């Protein structure tokens, strides 16, 4: 069994190491080196002389031949992943995009692959299997051509009405090339589409349905037959409750993809540390198996196994092929086999084998966050719950179980959460304990209501109606916890070596025994906190986001943070807030709103609901727009109206608002830059920035002739594009060393001309988010860091 565990680990580690330089070839060298050491006689003699080495470890130590097989398996895994990477076919629809264009108007005909769902912007998203493509502006004989591949499609809700999986549709819109990560450790949309087998997206405006949805059986996405049955169940549950609690009940039973849960409710579950409750996993599978085996206890063993396999397969078709549910179903099937053979299973070895089977089927799952968290949480339940139950023997067994299960899962998933999100959920354990019984009742009740809906929709609705008030209680508890002050502590994203060290400490407790937990905990805290403290105490960083509508900047200094504008609610919650959390920022000391749009679009209220703001400076006297959810929005501790041409200071940071509409803001980083970078000679010149927002060139040039500005180091031009004459009219007077253009549309020839006249030029549409330190600027387009990959 030790050899099987070694081979499984070699394959999994070989896949993980493909993101490292050399595709992890060095890992095979490590295995080969261990084989040489294992074969050496002196090493074997040394092992037998060590009293600390557990006897069972001596007997199960892999042989040299087994280490060599592990080296070959790691090599195979690295090559296998490269072979399975999706590549666009010769007729893939993405190849219709010319190399010098990022979008074009196109009509595509194909089949809807999955259930359409709502996005945060209120549009509908779906996946389309493409069959033909047409150019509306081309001649009739050249219009249609065969095309293949998959498209990620978004379209307005009105145009998407009554769309369903299996329908043949023609969509008209803008075909576009997806972007990679444009922010530090940000969401890589291009890689996400590639893992799904899509290499282009379509912003559709019209949809024409050619055929109704068909019923075919398949596994991907639950199969169309499974989707049709699932929709019948979901509609029955919603009719018995309402539009808010019905989708929640459906998610508790069938997973988050079964229905469109309100985004604010989904966010509450995430902030409370209960996101796992919305994902179909082992809990639902264990309930189904328990019910089947109990009801069929009078049947022969073979029939009980057959009924169990059928129930698991049927549930898989309904819930879809998400990694967490596939893992749970495979382990459930293995448990049925062990029951039929009357043999005991080794949980950890079984988990490793299930992981290998899944990764052979789809090696790209190694980078799927759901797969990673599911495997780690399950491992934690297997190896950490028993010692925790022993330590909590002073509590009643049911209470100890309520504490031990979520605590074990949290211990094993927390390092990965810190690496990706940089957040420590403070009340996660409390939330899991408070809602454990309620979630169990709702899940069991939801399964019964789903069975009733299969027989008769009104029966399912009636059973679901009995769960309405328990669902309301669950929502109230989750919402209350998510709004508690300090519900999530932003520690900042940890590095890769910290991630490995933390899992080394956790694994040390497992392998060496719980007597070493204090030592390992102390080491883990040192590994976690000391580097984070060092970075925060030394950091001076200016981040210019690639927003083209509203200028967005974050200035990080030791013990203080400044944010200029928040954008709309979506930008604030999906771009700015995750960035602040990954930077370990729990408070905004100074917020500056330079225009009325930023105040009107409730971005500040969204930030205030998650982070306190000490001072908000407004260039225009106006109240902050309230949150769309209707909740009372917190307010900054202090709100002040900015006086034109009056300096504003926070420590060594100084700003001057020269004009309000359109905005012209001077940002003086000179004192900070000299204190943070003068030792390397990079701060000899004045670090004074000038932000010009939504101003045309003629107006700005005329205004510039009426004032006397100090020397400008960086000119940040946002909102509108610039012309080739811009340098002659403006740049020669200001003479900036760096020009930042944040316009979404800009003539590339003008950019090339300006680059010849300015020492340094950045265009955020191409370069992505910019970051400045006293050592200079850096861009973040294609940062080479996959935020969904732990290595």
PDB file of C-alpha atoms in Angstrom, residues 75 80 88 226 258 289 298 374 414 456 476 543 581 622 645 649 727 759:
ATOM      1  CA  UNK A  75       7.826  12.477 -16.106  1.00  0.00           C
ATOM      2  CA  UNK A  80       0.527  13.916 -20.279  1.00  0.00           C
ATOM      3  CA  UNK A  88      -7.839  25.575 -30.997  1.00  0.00           C
ATOM      4  CA  UNK A 226     -30.223  15.208 -16.369  1.00  0.00           C
ATOM      5  CA  UNK A 258     -28.560  24.129 -10.214  1.00  0.00           C
ATOM      6  CA  UNK A 289     -26.011   6.117   0.253  1.00  0.00           C
ATOM      7  CA  UNK A 298     -33.553  -6.710   3.100  1.00  0.00           C
ATOM      8  CA  UNK A 374     -12.318  19.261  -1.976  1.00  0.00           C
ATOM      9  CA  UNK A 414      -6.593  27.553   5.168  1.00  0.00           C
ATOM     10  CA  UNK A 456     -45.443  14.971  -8.792  1.00  0.00           C
ATOM     11  CA  UNK A 476     -30.649  35.460   8.734  1.00  0.00           C
ATOM     12  CA  UNK A 543      -0.961  50.765  -8.105  1.00  0.00           C
ATOM     13  CA  UNK A 581      -7.477  41.843   0.641  1.00  0.00           C
ATOM     14  CA  UNK A 622     -22.559  64.765  -2.576  1.00  0.00           C
ATOM     15  CA  UNK A 645      -5.794  74.467  -4.770  1.00  0.00           C
ATOM     16  CA  UNK A 649      -1.786  65.822   3.464  1.00  0.00           C
ATOM     17  CA  UNK A 727       3.072  66.118 -27.308  1.00  0.00           C
ATOM     18  CA  UNK A 759      11.257  58.436 -22.042  1.00  0.00           C
TER      19      UNK A 759
END
